[in-house]
mmCIF file of C-alpha atoms in Angstrom:
data_model
loop_
_atom_site.group_PDB
_atom_site.id
_atom_site.type_symbol
_atom_site.label_atom_id
_atom_site.label_comp_id
_atom_site.label_asym_id
_atom_site.label_seq_id
_atom_site.Cartn_x
_atom_site.Cartn_y
_atom_site.Cartn_z
ATOM 1 C CA UNK A 2 15.930 178.860 238.346
ATOM 2 C CA UNK A 3 16.753 179.134 242.048
ATOM 3 C CA UNK A 4 15.847 182.833 242.193
ATOM 4 C CA UNK A 5 12.588 182.329 240.266
ATOM 5 C CA UNK A 6 11.623 179.321 242.426
ATOM 6 C CA UNK A 7 12.016 181.456 245.567
ATOM 7 C CA UNK A 8 9.573 184.098 244.305
ATOM 8 C CA UNK A 9 11.910 186.594 242.625
ATOM 9 C CA UNK A 10 11.155 188.132 239.241
ATOM 10 C CA UNK A 11 14.008 187.122 236.964
ATOM 11 C CA UNK A 12 15.068 188.150 233.476
ATOM 12 C CA UNK A 13 17.557 185.724 231.950
ATOM 13 C CA UNK A 14 19.765 187.449 229.377
ATOM 14 C CA UNK A 15 21.873 185.682 226.769
ATOM 15 C CA UNK A 16 23.294 186.233 223.297
ATOM 16 C CA UNK A 17 20.588 184.612 221.162
ATOM 17 C CA UNK A 18 16.981 183.412 221.308
ATOM 18 C CA UNK A 19 18.223 179.939 220.440
ATOM 19 C CA UNK A 20 20.440 179.795 223.556
ATOM 20 C CA UNK A 21 17.591 181.201 225.679
ATOM 21 C CA UNK A 22 15.142 178.545 224.397
ATOM 22 C CA UNK A 23 17.649 175.850 225.301
ATOM 23 C CA UNK A 24 18.210 177.435 228.749
ATOM 24 C CA UNK A 25 14.470 177.670 229.467
ATOM 25 C CA UNK A 26 14.026 174.025 228.468
ATOM 26 C CA UNK A 27 16.936 173.104 230.754
ATOM 27 C CA UNK A 28 15.315 174.976 233.640
ATOM 28 C CA UNK A 29 11.986 173.196 233.015
ATOM 29 C CA UNK A 30 13.696 169.780 233.051
ATOM 30 C CA UNK A 31 15.588 170.704 236.216
ATOM 31 C CA UNK A 32 12.382 171.887 237.924
ATOM 32 C CA UNK A 33 10.703 168.576 237.048
ATOM 33 C CA UNK A 34 13.540 166.723 238.777
ATOM 34 C CA UNK A 35 13.244 168.985 241.840
ATOM 35 C CA UNK A 36 9.464 168.532 242.096
ATOM 36 C CA UNK A 37 9.732 164.744 241.817
ATOM 37 C CA UNK A 38 11.627 164.767 245.106
ATOM 38 C CA UNK A 39 9.973 167.784 246.751
ATOM 39 C CA UNK A 40 6.357 166.936 245.889
ATOM 40 C CA UNK A 41 6.588 163.126 245.589
ATOM 41 C CA UNK A 42 3.086 162.570 247.047
ATOM 42 C CA UNK A 43 1.472 165.734 245.637
ATOM 43 C CA UNK A 44 1.804 165.875 241.829
ATOM 44 C CA UNK A 45 -0.729 168.750 241.581
ATOM 45 C CA UNK A 46 1.306 170.910 243.981
ATOM 46 C CA UNK A 47 4.412 170.022 241.964
ATOM 47 C CA UNK A 48 2.832 171.117 238.684
ATOM 48 C CA UNK A 49 1.664 174.342 240.329
ATOM 49 C CA UNK A 50 5.184 174.993 241.657
ATOM 50 C CA UNK A 51 6.685 174.592 238.155
ATOM 51 C CA UNK A 52 4.059 176.864 236.601
ATOM 52 C CA UNK A 53 4.545 179.525 239.272
ATOM 53 C CA UNK A 54 8.337 179.435 238.931
ATOM 54 C CA UNK A 55 8.249 179.732 235.132
ATOM 55 C CA UNK A 56 5.853 182.715 235.459
ATOM 56 C CA UNK A 57 8.601 184.530 237.389
ATOM 57 C CA UNK A 58 11.030 184.010 234.534
ATOM 58 C CA UNK A 59 11.299 185.932 231.267
ATOM 59 C CA UNK A 60 14.142 186.060 228.753
ATOM 60 C CA UNK A 61 15.845 188.762 226.709
ATOM 61 C CA UNK A 62 18.823 189.263 224.401
ATOM 62 C CA UNK A 63 19.097 192.945 225.330
ATOM 63 C CA UNK A 64 20.728 193.474 228.733
ATOM 64 C CA UNK A 65 20.615 197.272 228.419
ATOM 65 C CA UNK A 66 16.845 197.264 227.861
ATOM 66 C CA UNK A 67 16.058 195.176 230.954
ATOM 67 C CA UNK A 68 18.588 196.637 233.399
ATOM 68 C CA UNK A 69 16.443 199.819 233.798
ATOM 69 C CA UNK A 70 14.096 198.044 236.206
ATOM 70 C CA UNK A 71 16.532 195.727 238.005
ATOM 71 C CA UNK A 72 17.598 195.663 241.662
ATOM 72 C CA UNK A 73 20.356 193.083 241.239
ATOM 73 C CA UNK A 74 22.457 192.076 238.232
ATOM 74 C CA UNK A 75 24.298 188.748 238.479
ATOM 75 C CA UNK A 76 26.820 188.216 235.698
ATOM 76 C CA UNK A 77 27.856 184.665 234.799
ATOM 77 C CA UNK A 78 29.430 185.042 231.353
ATOM 78 C CA UNK A 79 32.783 183.743 230.028
ATOM 79 C CA UNK A 80 35.732 183.865 232.502
ATOM 80 C CA UNK A 81 37.480 186.750 230.758
ATOM 81 C CA UNK A 82 38.365 189.952 232.583
ATOM 82 C CA UNK A 83 38.022 192.267 229.558
ATOM 83 C CA UNK A 84 34.707 190.871 228.331
ATOM 84 C CA UNK A 85 33.180 190.984 231.824
ATOM 85 C CA UNK A 86 34.466 194.536 232.444
ATOM 86 C CA UNK A 87 33.083 195.685 229.095
ATOM 87 C CA UNK A 88 29.617 194.329 229.977
ATOM 88 C CA UNK A 89 29.607 195.946 233.439
ATOM 89 C CA UNK A 90 30.807 199.260 232.013
ATOM 90 C CA UNK A 91 27.920 199.269 229.524
ATOM 91 C CA UNK A 92 25.254 198.251 232.065
ATOM 92 C CA UNK A 93 26.547 200.793 234.587
ATOM 93 C CA UNK A 94 25.405 203.619 232.292
ATOM 94 C CA UNK A 95 21.804 202.360 232.150
ATOM 95 C CA UNK A 96 21.163 200.744 235.546
ATOM 96 C CA UNK A 97 19.361 202.738 238.280
ATOM 97 C CA UNK A 98 21.493 204.178 241.046
ATOM 98 C CA UNK A 99 20.363 201.635 243.654
ATOM 99 C CA UNK A 100 21.106 198.578 241.468
ATOM 100 C CA UNK A 101 23.700 196.203 242.873
ATOM 101 C CA UNK A 102 26.114 194.489 240.474
ATOM 102 C CA UNK A 103 27.540 191.055 241.306
ATOM 103 C CA UNK A 104 29.797 188.634 239.474
ATOM 104 C CA UNK A 105 29.650 184.845 239.674
ATOM 105 C CA UNK A 106 33.343 184.593 238.735
ATOM 106 C CA UNK A 107 35.327 181.857 240.452
ATOM 107 C CA UNK A 108 38.824 183.110 239.725
ATOM 108 C CA UNK A 109 38.913 186.781 238.692
ATOM 109 C CA UNK A 110 39.325 189.749 241.036
ATOM 110 C CA UNK A 111 36.007 191.376 241.940
ATOM 111 C CA UNK A 112 37.830 194.656 242.658
ATOM 112 C CA UNK A 113 39.071 194.924 239.077
ATOM 113 C CA UNK A 114 35.578 194.226 237.712
ATOM 114 C CA UNK A 115 34.090 196.818 240.088
ATOM 115 C CA UNK A 116 36.621 199.373 238.849
ATOM 116 C CA UNK A 117 35.058 199.237 235.373
ATOM 117 C CA UNK A 118 31.936 200.893 236.877
ATOM 118 C CA UNK A 119 31.036 204.013 238.863
ATOM 119 C CA UNK A 120 29.329 201.919 241.565
ATOM 120 C CA UNK A 121 32.270 200.292 243.382
ATOM 121 C CA UNK A 122 30.330 200.548 246.655
ATOM 122 C CA UNK A 123 27.390 198.646 245.106
ATOM 123 C CA UNK A 124 29.481 195.826 243.668
ATOM 124 C CA UNK A 125 30.349 192.406 245.129
ATOM 125 C CA UNK A 126 30.852 188.770 244.310
ATOM 126 C CA UNK A 127 28.140 186.086 244.447
ATOM 127 C CA UNK A 128 29.853 182.796 243.675
ATOM 128 C CA UNK A 129 27.330 179.953 243.300
ATOM 129 C CA UNK A 130 28.403 176.311 242.997
ATOM 130 C CA UNK A 131 27.519 173.786 240.319
ATOM 131 C CA UNK A 132 24.862 172.369 240.045
ATOM 132 C CA UNK A 133 23.255 175.453 241.632
ATOM 133 C CA UNK A 134 19.811 173.908 242.421
ATOM 134 C CA UNK A 135 21.530 171.188 244.480
ATOM 135 C CA UNK A 136 24.501 173.002 246.059
ATOM 136 C CA UNK A 137 23.713 174.993 249.201
ATOM 137 C CA UNK A 138 26.802 177.210 249.218
ATOM 138 C CA UNK A 139 27.243 180.790 248.002
ATOM 139 C CA UNK A 140 30.484 182.695 248.579
ATOM 140 C CA UNK A 141 29.697 186.386 249.126
ATOM 141 C CA UNK A 142 32.701 188.531 248.267
ATOM 142 C CA UNK A 143 33.246 191.952 249.777
ATOM 143 C CA UNK A 144 35.875 194.191 248.178
ATOM 144 C CA UNK A 145 37.497 197.051 250.132
ATOM 145 C CA UNK A 146 34.986 199.373 248.369
ATOM 146 C CA UNK A 147 31.807 197.289 248.880
ATOM 147 C CA UNK A 148 29.520 199.115 251.314
ATOM 148 C CA UNK A 149 28.170 197.337 254.382
ATOM 149 C CA UNK A 150 24.627 197.896 253.067
ATOM 150 C CA UNK A 151 25.496 196.181 249.742
ATOM 151 C CA UNK A 152 27.226 193.320 251.540
ATOM 152 C CA UNK A 153 24.186 192.767 253.782
ATOM 153 C CA UNK A 154 21.854 192.880 250.760
ATOM 154 C CA UNK A 155 23.921 190.176 249.020
ATOM 155 C CA UNK A 156 23.900 188.018 252.183
ATOM 156 C CA UNK A 157 20.116 188.501 252.522
ATOM 157 C CA UNK A 158 19.526 187.649 248.849
ATOM 158 C CA UNK A 159 21.589 184.454 249.202
ATOM 159 C CA UNK A 160 19.479 183.393 252.186
ATOM 160 C CA UNK A 161 16.253 184.374 250.395
ATOM 161 C CA UNK A 162 17.053 181.942 247.549
ATOM 162 C CA UNK A 163 17.572 179.183 250.108
ATOM 163 C CA UNK A 164 21.372 179.114 250.165
ATOM 164 C CA UNK A 165 23.919 179.167 252.993
ATOM 165 C CA UNK A 166 26.212 182.158 252.401
ATOM 166 C CA UNK A 167 29.798 182.399 253.611
ATOM 167 C CA UNK A 168 31.814 185.589 253.389
ATOM 168 C CA UNK A 169 35.310 186.065 252.025
ATOM 169 C CA UNK A 170 37.610 188.936 251.102
ATOM 170 C CA UNK A 171 38.539 189.487 247.453
ATOM 171 C CA UNK A 172 41.417 186.992 247.432
ATOM 172 C CA UNK A 173 42.298 184.630 244.501
ATOM 173 C CA UNK A 174 39.830 181.722 244.372
ATOM 174 C CA UNK A 175 37.946 182.933 247.472
ATOM 175 C CA UNK A 176 37.602 179.996 249.914
ATOM 176 C CA UNK A 177 36.656 176.840 248.033
ATOM 177 C CA UNK A 178 38.700 177.177 244.844
ATOM 178 C CA UNK A 179 41.721 178.575 246.706
ATOM 179 C CA UNK A 180 41.879 175.240 248.549
ATOM 180 C CA UNK A 181 40.438 172.980 245.832
ATOM 181 C CA UNK A 182 42.454 174.013 242.744
ATOM 182 C CA UNK A 183 45.899 173.609 244.394
ATOM 183 C CA UNK A 184 44.705 170.224 245.766
ATOM 184 C CA UNK A 185 43.733 169.076 242.246
ATOM 185 C CA UNK A 186 47.058 170.365 240.861
ATOM 186 C CA UNK A 187 48.955 168.505 243.603
ATOM 187 C CA UNK A 188 47.121 165.314 242.549
ATOM 188 C CA UNK A 189 48.266 165.859 238.943
ATOM 189 C CA UNK A 190 51.868 166.412 240.135
ATOM 190 C CA UNK A 191 51.702 163.215 242.233
ATOM 191 C CA UNK A 192 50.631 161.337 239.083
ATOM 192 C CA UNK A 193 53.227 163.155 236.907
ATOM 193 C CA UNK A 194 55.994 162.012 239.291
ATOM 194 C CA UNK A 195 54.773 158.431 238.900
ATOM 195 C CA UNK A 196 54.055 158.082 242.640
ATOM 196 C CA UNK A 197 50.545 156.631 242.099
ATOM 197 C CA UNK A 198 48.074 155.958 239.280
ATOM 198 C CA UNK A 199 45.261 158.431 238.706
ATOM 199 C CA UNK A 200 42.711 155.669 239.400
ATOM 200 C CA UNK A 201 44.303 154.909 242.789
ATOM 201 C CA UNK A 202 44.548 158.609 243.681
ATOM 202 C CA UNK A 203 40.813 159.013 242.927
ATOM 203 C CA UNK A 204 39.856 155.929 244.976
ATOM 204 C CA UNK A 205 42.108 157.050 247.854
ATOM 205 C CA UNK A 206 40.551 160.515 248.102
ATOM 206 C CA UNK A 207 37.005 159.141 247.858
ATOM 207 C CA UNK A 208 37.465 156.418 250.470
ATOM 208 C CA UNK A 209 40.116 158.087 252.635
ATOM 209 C CA UNK A 210 38.882 161.677 252.675
ATOM 210 C CA UNK A 211 35.192 161.065 251.962
ATOM 211 C CA UNK A 212 35.198 163.215 248.806
ATOM 212 C CA UNK A 213 32.297 162.467 246.420
ATOM 213 C CA UNK A 214 34.695 162.584 243.429
ATOM 214 C CA UNK A 215 38.413 161.982 243.118
ATOM 215 C CA UNK A 216 40.628 164.877 241.900
ATOM 216 C CA UNK A 217 40.946 163.557 238.327
ATOM 217 C CA UNK A 218 37.201 162.925 238.032
ATOM 218 C CA UNK A 219 36.628 166.430 239.360
ATOM 219 C CA UNK A 220 39.112 167.995 236.917
ATOM 220 C CA UNK A 221 37.310 166.268 234.021
ATOM 221 C CA UNK A 222 33.954 167.467 235.385
ATOM 222 C CA UNK A 223 35.108 171.093 235.809
ATOM 223 C CA UNK A 224 36.891 171.134 232.424
ATOM 224 C CA UNK A 225 40.661 170.965 232.000
ATOM 225 C CA UNK A 226 40.660 174.254 230.061
ATOM 226 C CA UNK A 227 38.883 176.030 232.944
ATOM 227 C CA UNK A 228 41.306 174.556 235.496
ATOM 228 C CA UNK A 229 44.312 175.568 233.353
ATOM 229 C CA UNK A 230 42.881 179.063 232.907
ATOM 230 C CA UNK A 231 42.543 179.496 236.679
ATOM 231 C CA UNK A 232 46.018 178.170 237.533
ATOM 232 C CA UNK A 233 47.654 180.236 234.745
ATOM 233 C CA UNK A 234 45.966 183.384 236.065
ATOM 234 C CA UNK A 235 47.098 182.758 239.631
ATOM 235 C CA UNK A 236 50.605 181.832 238.438
ATOM 236 C CA UNK A 237 50.915 185.212 236.711
ATOM 237 C CA UNK A 238 49.806 186.937 239.950
ATOM 238 C CA UNK A 239 52.204 184.934 242.161
ATOM 239 C CA UNK A 240 54.913 183.357 239.930
ATOM 240 C CA UNK A 241 56.955 182.127 242.912
ATOM 241 C CA UNK A 242 54.107 180.274 244.645
ATOM 242 C CA UNK A 243 54.757 176.515 244.058
ATOM 243 C CA UNK A 244 51.046 175.753 244.568
ATOM 244 C CA UNK A 245 50.272 177.785 241.433
ATOM 245 C CA UNK A 246 52.940 176.196 239.202
ATOM 246 C CA UNK A 247 51.603 175.074 235.796
ATOM 247 C CA UNK A 248 51.466 171.350 234.961
ATOM 248 C CA UNK A 249 53.054 170.045 231.707
ATOM 249 C CA UNK A 250 50.523 167.171 231.558
ATOM 250 C CA UNK A 251 47.510 169.454 232.015
ATOM 251 C CA UNK A 252 48.877 171.837 229.350
ATOM 252 C CA UNK A 253 49.417 168.911 226.940
ATOM 253 C CA UNK A 254 45.850 167.590 227.367
ATOM 254 C CA UNK A 255 44.365 171.066 226.833
ATOM 255 C CA UNK A 256 46.534 171.508 223.706
ATOM 256 C CA UNK A 257 45.171 168.191 222.389
ATOM 257 C CA UNK A 258 41.616 169.499 223.054
ATOM 258 C CA UNK A 259 41.057 166.745 225.629
ATOM 259 C CA UNK A 260 39.128 168.974 228.009
ATOM 260 C CA UNK A 261 37.266 166.398 230.104
ATOM 261 C CA UNK A 262 33.644 165.260 230.101
ATOM 262 C CA UNK A 263 32.450 167.958 227.676
ATOM 263 C CA UNK A 264 34.759 166.707 224.880
ATOM 264 C CA UNK A 265 34.480 162.980 225.718
ATOM 265 C CA UNK A 266 38.053 162.698 226.974
ATOM 266 C CA UNK A 267 40.297 164.284 229.594
ATOM 267 C CA UNK A 268 42.212 162.294 232.159
ATOM 268 C CA UNK A 269 39.604 159.602 231.496
ATOM 269 C CA UNK A 270 37.585 158.623 228.412
ATOM 270 C CA UNK A 271 33.802 159.091 228.344
ATOM 271 C CA UNK A 272 31.390 157.432 225.931
#
């Protein structure tokens, strides 16, 4: 949506036409919300903006077929090293030489993903934040093999889609999640020790630190399974780092399929 709205030609690829129809509808709804604010006094200009954006967007279920004429591939599939690497390996065979590959992963090593291709110098991380149309930040990740030209192209693209890029080396969690995930885990440990209630911890961080959501609200929003997946991955990389220690309570909730907002219950219950 963000790339198409800023004048780029975009092909959205997913596993089925059904998913793509749902995605396109979601983009249309999102664009309507954007135009309500952006073109409040000019409904005609708003309608034109939506039409123009949607013209820039096509869909496909065949990544190999569309990668032939692509300058930039941004992958945002399931957070699984093997599945991501498999996709990049396949696309690497069919993409033109100049094509840059980027991953939107929040927790996996970009270097390892790049190593599944023959274009390590044309590979980087582009980590967007949810919800992407609203959030201004993009973390641009440069591996030791990423060329300066590729890095500059990724920075330029981020600016061209209206975002504010920051740069980070290929370190676990980059900047935001490296600070945010341990903070959320510390909140869970504080609650596990019985030092404060989760409600009071959430209120304290909202009113005392100015955070828009408390740590437990944020965990439920992100998904407890996603948070557990990230912390488990980092724990296996650095087993002696106390910040990355697993949480019995988080593990129990995930086991009970209480994954947060998406399942109707996590640390809190949702109707």
